[in-house]
Short mmCIF file of C-alpha atoms in Angstrom, two decimals:
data_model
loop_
_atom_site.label_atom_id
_atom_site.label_comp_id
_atom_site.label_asym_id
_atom_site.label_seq_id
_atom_site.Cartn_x
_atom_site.Cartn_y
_atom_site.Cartn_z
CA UNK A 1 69.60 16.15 76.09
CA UNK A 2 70.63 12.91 78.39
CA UNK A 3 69.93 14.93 81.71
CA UNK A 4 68.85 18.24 83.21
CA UNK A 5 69.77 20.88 85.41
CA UNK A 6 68.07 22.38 87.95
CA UNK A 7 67.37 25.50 86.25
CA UNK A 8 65.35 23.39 83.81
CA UNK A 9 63.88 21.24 86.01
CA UNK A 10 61.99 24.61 87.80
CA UNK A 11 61.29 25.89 84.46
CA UNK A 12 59.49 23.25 83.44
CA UNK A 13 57.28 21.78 86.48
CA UNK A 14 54.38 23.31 84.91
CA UNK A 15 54.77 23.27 81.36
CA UNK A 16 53.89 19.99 79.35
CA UNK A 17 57.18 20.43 76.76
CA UNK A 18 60.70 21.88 77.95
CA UNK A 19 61.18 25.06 76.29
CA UNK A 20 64.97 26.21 74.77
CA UNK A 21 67.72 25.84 78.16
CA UNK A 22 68.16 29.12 79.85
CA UNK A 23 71.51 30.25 79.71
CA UNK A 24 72.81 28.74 82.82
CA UNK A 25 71.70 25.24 81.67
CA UNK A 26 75.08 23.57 81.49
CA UNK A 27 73.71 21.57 78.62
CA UNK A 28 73.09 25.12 76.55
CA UNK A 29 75.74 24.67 73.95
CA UNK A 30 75.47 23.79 70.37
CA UNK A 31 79.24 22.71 70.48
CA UNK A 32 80.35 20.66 67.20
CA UNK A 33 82.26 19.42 69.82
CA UNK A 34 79.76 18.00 71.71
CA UNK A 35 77.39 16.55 69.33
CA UNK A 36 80.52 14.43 67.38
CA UNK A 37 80.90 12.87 71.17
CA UNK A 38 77.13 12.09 71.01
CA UNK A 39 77.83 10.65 67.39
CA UNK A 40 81.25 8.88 67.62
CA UNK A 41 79.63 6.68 70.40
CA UNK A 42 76.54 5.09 68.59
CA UNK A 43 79.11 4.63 65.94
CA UNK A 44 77.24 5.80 62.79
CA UNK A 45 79.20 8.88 61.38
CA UNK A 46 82.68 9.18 59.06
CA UNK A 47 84.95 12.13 59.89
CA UNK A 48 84.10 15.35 59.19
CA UNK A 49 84.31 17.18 55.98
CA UNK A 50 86.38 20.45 56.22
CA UNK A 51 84.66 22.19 52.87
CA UNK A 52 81.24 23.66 52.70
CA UNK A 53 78.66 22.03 50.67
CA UNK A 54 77.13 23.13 48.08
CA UNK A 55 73.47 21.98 47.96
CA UNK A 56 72.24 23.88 45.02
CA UNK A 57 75.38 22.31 42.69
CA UNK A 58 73.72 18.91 43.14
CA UNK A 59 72.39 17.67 39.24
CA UNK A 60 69.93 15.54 39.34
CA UNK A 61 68.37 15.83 35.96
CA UNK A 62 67.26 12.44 34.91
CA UNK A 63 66.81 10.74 38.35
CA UNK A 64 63.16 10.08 39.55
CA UNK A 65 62.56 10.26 42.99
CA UNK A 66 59.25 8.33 45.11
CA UNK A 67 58.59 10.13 48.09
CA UNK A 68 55.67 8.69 50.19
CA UNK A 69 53.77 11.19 52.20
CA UNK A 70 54.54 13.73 50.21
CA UNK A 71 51.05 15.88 50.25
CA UNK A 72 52.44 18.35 52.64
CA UNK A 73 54.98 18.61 55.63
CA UNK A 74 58.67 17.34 55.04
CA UNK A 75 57.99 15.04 52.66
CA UNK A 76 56.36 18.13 50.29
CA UNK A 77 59.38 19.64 51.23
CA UNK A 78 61.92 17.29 49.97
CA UNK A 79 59.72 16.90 46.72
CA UNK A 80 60.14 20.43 45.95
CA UNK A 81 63.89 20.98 47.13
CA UNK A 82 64.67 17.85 44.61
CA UNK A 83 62.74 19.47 41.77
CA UNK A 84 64.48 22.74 41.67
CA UNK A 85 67.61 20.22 41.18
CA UNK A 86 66.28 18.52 37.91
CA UNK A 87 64.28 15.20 39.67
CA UNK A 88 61.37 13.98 38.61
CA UNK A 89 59.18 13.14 41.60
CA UNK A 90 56.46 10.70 42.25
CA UNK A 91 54.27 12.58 44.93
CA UNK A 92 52.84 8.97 46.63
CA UNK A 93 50.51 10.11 49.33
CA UNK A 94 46.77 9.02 49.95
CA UNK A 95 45.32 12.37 50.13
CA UNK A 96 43.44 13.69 46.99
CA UNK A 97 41.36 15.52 48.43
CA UNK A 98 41.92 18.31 51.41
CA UNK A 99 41.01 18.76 55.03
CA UNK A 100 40.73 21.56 57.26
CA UNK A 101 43.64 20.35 59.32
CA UNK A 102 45.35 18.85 56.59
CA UNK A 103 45.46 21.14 53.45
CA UNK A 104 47.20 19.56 50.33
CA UNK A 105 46.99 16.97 48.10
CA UNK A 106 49.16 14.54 45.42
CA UNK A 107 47.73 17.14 43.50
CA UNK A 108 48.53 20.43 44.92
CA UNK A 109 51.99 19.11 45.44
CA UNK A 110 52.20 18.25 41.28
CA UNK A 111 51.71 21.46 40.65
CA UNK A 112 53.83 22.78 42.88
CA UNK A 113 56.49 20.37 41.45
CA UNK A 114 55.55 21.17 38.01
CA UNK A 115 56.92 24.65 37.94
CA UNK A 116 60.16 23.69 38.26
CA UNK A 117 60.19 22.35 34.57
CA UNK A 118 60.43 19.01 35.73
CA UNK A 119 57.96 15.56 35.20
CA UNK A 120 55.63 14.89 38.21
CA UNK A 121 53.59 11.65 38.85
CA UNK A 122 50.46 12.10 41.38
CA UNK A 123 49.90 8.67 42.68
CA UNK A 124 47.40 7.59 45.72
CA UNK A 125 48.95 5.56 47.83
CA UNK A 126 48.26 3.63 50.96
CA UNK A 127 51.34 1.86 51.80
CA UNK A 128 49.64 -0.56 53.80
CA UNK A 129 48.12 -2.24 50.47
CA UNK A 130 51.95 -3.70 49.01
CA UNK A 131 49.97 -4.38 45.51
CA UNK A 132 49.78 -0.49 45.72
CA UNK A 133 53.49 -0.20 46.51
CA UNK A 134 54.67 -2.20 43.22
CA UNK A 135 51.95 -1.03 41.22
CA UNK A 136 53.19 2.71 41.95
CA UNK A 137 56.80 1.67 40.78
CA UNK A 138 55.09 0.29 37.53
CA UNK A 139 53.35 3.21 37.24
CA UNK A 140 56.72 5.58 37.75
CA UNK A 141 58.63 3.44 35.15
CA UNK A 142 55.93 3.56 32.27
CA UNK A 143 55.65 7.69 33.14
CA UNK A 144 59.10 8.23 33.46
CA UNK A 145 60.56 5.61 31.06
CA UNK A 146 62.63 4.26 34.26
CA UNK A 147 62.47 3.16 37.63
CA UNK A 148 62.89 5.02 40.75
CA UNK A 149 66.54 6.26 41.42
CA UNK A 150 65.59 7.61 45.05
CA UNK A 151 63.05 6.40 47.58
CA UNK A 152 62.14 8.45 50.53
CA UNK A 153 60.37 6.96 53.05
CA UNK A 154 58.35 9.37 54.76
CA UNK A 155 54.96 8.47 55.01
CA UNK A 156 54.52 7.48 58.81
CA UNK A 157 52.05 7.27 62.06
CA UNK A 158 53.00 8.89 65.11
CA UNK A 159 51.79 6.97 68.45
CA UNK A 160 53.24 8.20 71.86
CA UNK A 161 51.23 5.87 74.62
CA UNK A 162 52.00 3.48 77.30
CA UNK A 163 51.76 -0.54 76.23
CA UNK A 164 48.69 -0.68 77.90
CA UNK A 165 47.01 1.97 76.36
CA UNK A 166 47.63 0.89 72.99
CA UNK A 167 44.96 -1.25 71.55
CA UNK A 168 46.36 -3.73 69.68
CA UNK A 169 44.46 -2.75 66.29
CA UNK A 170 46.30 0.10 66.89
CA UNK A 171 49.29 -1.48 67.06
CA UNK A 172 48.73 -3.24 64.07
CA UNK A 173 47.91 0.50 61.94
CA UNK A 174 51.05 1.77 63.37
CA UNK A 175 53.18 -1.20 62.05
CA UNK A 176 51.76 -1.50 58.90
CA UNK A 177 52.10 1.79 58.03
CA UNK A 178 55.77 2.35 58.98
CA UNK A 179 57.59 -1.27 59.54
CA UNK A 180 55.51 -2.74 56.85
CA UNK A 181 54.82 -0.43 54.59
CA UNK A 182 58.44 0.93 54.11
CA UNK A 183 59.59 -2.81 53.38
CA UNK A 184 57.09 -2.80 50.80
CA UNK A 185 57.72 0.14 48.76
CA UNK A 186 61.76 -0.49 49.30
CA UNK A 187 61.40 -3.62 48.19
CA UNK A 188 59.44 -2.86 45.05
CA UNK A 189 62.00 -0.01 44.45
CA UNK A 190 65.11 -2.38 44.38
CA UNK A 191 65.16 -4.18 41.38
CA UNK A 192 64.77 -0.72 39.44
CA UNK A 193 67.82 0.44 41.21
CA UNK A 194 69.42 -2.83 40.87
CA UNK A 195 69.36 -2.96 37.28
CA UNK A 196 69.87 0.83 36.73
CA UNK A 197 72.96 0.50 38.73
CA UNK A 198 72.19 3.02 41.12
CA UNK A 199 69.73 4.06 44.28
CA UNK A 200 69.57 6.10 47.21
CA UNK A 201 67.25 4.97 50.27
CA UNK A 202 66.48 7.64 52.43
CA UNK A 203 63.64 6.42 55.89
CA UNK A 204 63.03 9.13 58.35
CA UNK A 205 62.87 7.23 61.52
CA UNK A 206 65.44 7.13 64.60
CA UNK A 207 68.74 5.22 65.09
CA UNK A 208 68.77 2.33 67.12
CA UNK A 209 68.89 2.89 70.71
CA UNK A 210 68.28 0.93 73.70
CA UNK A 211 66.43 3.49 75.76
CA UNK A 212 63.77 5.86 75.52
CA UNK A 213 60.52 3.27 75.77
CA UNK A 214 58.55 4.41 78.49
CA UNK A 215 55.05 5.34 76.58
CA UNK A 216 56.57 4.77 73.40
CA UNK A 217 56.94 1.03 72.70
CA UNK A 218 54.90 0.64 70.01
CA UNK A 219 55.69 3.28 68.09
CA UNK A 220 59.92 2.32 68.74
CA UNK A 221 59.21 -1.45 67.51
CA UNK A 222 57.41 0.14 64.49
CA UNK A 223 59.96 3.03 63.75
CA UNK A 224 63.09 0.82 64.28
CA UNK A 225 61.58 -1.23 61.53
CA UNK A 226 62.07 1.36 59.11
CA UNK A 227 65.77 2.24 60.48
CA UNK A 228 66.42 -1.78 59.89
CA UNK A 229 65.26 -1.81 56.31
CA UNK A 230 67.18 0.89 55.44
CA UNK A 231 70.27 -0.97 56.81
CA UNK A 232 69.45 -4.03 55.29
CA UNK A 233 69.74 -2.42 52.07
CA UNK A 234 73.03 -1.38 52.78
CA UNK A 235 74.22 -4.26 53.63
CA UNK A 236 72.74 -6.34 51.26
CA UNK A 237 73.61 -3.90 47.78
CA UNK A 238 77.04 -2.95 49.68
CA UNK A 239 79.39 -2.37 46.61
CA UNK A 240 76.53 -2.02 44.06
CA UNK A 241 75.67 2.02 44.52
CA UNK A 242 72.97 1.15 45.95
CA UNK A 243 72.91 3.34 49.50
CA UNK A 244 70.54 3.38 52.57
CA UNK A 245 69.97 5.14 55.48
CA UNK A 246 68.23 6.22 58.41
CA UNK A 247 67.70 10.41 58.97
CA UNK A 248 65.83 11.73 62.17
CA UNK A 249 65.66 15.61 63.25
CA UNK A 250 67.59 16.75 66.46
CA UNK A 251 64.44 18.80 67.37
CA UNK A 252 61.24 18.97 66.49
CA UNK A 253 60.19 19.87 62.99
CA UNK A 254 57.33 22.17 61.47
CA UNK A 255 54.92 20.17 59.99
CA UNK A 256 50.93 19.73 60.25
CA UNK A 257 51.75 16.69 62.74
CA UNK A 258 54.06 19.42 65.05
CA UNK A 259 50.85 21.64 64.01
CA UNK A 260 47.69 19.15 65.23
CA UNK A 261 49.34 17.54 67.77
CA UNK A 262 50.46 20.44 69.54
CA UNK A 263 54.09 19.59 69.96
CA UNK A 264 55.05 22.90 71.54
CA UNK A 265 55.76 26.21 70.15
CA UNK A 266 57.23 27.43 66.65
CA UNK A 267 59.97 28.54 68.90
CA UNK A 268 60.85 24.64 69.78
CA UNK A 269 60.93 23.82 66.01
CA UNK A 270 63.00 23.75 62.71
CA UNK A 271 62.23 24.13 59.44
CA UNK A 272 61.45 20.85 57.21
CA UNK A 273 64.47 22.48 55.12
CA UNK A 274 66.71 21.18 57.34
CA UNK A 275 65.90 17.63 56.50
CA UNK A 276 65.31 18.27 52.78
CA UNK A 277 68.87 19.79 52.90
CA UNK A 278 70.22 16.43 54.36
CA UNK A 279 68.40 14.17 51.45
CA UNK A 280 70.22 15.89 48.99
CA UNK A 281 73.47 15.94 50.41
CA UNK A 282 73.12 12.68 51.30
CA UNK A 283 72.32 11.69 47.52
CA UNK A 284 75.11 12.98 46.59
CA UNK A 285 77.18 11.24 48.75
CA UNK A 286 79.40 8.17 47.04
CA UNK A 287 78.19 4.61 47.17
CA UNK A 288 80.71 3.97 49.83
CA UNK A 289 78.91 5.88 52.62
CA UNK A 290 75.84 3.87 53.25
CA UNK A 291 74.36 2.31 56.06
CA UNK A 292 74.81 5.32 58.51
CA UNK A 293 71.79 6.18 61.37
CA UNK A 294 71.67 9.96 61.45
CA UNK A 295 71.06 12.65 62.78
CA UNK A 296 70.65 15.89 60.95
CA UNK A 297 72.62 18.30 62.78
CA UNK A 298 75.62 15.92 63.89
CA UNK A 299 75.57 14.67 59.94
CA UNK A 300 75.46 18.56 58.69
CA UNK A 301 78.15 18.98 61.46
CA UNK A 302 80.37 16.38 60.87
CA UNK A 303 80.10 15.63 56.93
CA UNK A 304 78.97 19.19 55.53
CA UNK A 305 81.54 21.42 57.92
CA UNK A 306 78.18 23.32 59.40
CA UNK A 307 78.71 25.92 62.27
CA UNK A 308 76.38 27.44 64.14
CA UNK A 309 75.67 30.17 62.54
CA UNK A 310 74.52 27.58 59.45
CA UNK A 311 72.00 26.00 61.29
CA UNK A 312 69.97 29.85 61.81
CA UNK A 313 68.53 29.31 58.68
CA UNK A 314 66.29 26.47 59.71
CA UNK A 315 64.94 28.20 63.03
CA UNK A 316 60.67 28.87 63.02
CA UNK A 317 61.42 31.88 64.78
CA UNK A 318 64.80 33.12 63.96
CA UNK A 319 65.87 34.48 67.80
CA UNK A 320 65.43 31.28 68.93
CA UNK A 321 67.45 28.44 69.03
CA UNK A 322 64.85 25.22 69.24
CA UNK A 323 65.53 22.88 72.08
CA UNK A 324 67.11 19.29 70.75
CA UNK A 325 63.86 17.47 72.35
CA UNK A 326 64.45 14.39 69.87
CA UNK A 327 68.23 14.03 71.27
CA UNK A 328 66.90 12.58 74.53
CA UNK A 329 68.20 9.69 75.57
CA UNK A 330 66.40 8.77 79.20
CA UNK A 331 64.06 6.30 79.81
CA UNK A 332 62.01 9.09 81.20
CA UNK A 333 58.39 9.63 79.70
CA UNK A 334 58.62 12.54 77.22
CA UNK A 335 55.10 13.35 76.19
CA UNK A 336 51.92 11.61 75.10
CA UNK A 337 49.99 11.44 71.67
CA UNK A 338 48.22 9.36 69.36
CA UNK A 339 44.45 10.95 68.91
CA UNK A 340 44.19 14.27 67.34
CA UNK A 341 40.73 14.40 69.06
CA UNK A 342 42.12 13.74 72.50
CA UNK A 343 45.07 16.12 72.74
CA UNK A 344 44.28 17.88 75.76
CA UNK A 345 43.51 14.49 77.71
CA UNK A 346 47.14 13.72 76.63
CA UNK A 347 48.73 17.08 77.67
CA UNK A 348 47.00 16.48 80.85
CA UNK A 349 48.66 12.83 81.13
CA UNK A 350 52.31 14.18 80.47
CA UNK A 351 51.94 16.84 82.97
CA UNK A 352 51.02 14.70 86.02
CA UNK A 353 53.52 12.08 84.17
CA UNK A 354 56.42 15.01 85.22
CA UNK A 355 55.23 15.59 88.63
#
């Protein structure tokens, strides 16, 4: 949502998060309409597809998928959704063992993965350490007896502050993790796909824009980073089927981070279905389409023929359709986050931010 109306403005003076447009918000409509307008102009989506899709027809028996932060949330999510389709998965996450506020492990997630009937790799990984990255593609070849066909890059550290209230060794944490580290696992993943003749690049991070910074500078510079490897590799293995792209959530999405940091209600949020749903369609997809920044629902909407009726599926709390919060496009301060322990400082900060 680029603006507001005055409805919304009132409604949300006192609340830290907008909540779903009343009905007199001229911006409450879920128009296919609208979003391909939102789409055509940042240039990164083909025409749309007039025939459903059907997810569960996907094979991918044989193919071997890394997904990094895969111990829970969306990347456990697209580990399992590719299992029931035949992939083996590498579950590449650092947590073996479980946390109060952060249940699941590479191991839990095996399991999980396991009773599918397909092959599952646990492997602890930091992506920060790149000797960890390429020894976890070793490690996936010599289990699977290939390299990786898929790499989703989902492992990531969420930092919502003003410039000068980032410390710069935290800085440095956020931009190892998700500039650096993605560029390290991709580019250990490549030569696998390379020589295999075929790989699909999937980093969960936002398309490039040229707004949106206030309180969120470091965490843009680090989260573009993954967007540009992912069309690097597009343009660099363009005609070998070797595909990239960027995928980021219209709204917010259920996951321990939506959980701990307090990002509103279920009511606000999807499903991490929706985004698992994407991956595979977006696997599927031929090596021609590559390179693309997306966007869930305008991709669903404009390549998969979704309605809105499709997208009810994918609501926490199915009444409620959850406001498209990650949509915004003003410069305007959205929220503040970065310390689990200091979320009520931060809610604090965002309120008097809005006043």
């Amino acid at each position: 949502l680029a603006e507001e109306c005055s409805d919304c403005k009132n409604r949300e003076r006192d609340s830290e998060l907008p909540s779903s447009p009343p009905p007199s918000c001229p911006f409450n409509t879920d128009s296919s309409e609208q979003q391909g307008n939102t789409d055509d102009k940042k240039g990164t989506m083909a025409s749309m597809s007039e025939k459903k899709f059907d997810f569960e027809s996907v094979d991918l028996k044989g193919r071997v998928a890394i997904i990094t932060g895969a111990s829970r949330g969306i990347g456990r999510t697209c580990a399992l959704t590719l299992a029931k389709l035949g992939c083996g998965i590498v579950v590449a996450a650092k947590t073996t063992e479980p946390k109060a506020n952060l249940p699941g492990t590479i191991y839990t997630v095996a399991d999980e993965v396991r009773q599918f009937g397909v092959k599952c790799l646990p492997f602890k990984l930091d992506i920060r350490d790149a000797k960890k990255c390429q020894e976890c593609v070793q490690k996936t070849k010599e289990f699977f007896g290939r390299g990786p066909d898929i790499l989703i890059n989902n492992a990531s550290a969420l930092w919502w502050q003003r410039i000068e209230d980032t410390p710069i060794n935290k800085y440095d944490l956020i931009t190892q993790i998700n500039a650096r580290g993605t560029f390290a696992i991709t580019r250990a993943c490549l030569p696998y796909m390379e020589k295999q003749k075929f790989g699909r690049i999937i980093c969960m991070s936002p398309p490039l824009a040229p707004v949106g910074f206030n309180g969120r500078t470091a965490y843009n510079i680090s989260k573009f980073g993954m967007t540009m490897v992912a069309m690097g590799v597009a343009e660099e293995y363009a005609g070998e089927n070797i595909c990239a792209h960027s995928l980021w959530p219209a709204t917010v999405i259920e996951s321990y981070a939506s959980i701990n940091f307090k990002l509103g209600e279920r009511a606000m949020w999807r499903k991490p279905e929706i985004l698992a749903d994407c991956v595979v369609s977006l696997i599927a997809e031929d090596q021609h389409f590559t390179g693309k920044m997306l966007i869930d629902e305008i991709y669903l909407r404009k390549r998969r023929a979704f309605k809105d009726q499709d997208f009810i599926k994918y609501r926490c709390v199915p009444d409620v359709e959850p406001p498209k919060l990650l949509l915004q496009e003003s410069s305007d301060v959205w929220i503040y986050r970065g310390d689990v322990k200091k979320i009520e400082g931060d809610k604090d900060r965002t309120r008097r931010a809005k006043l």
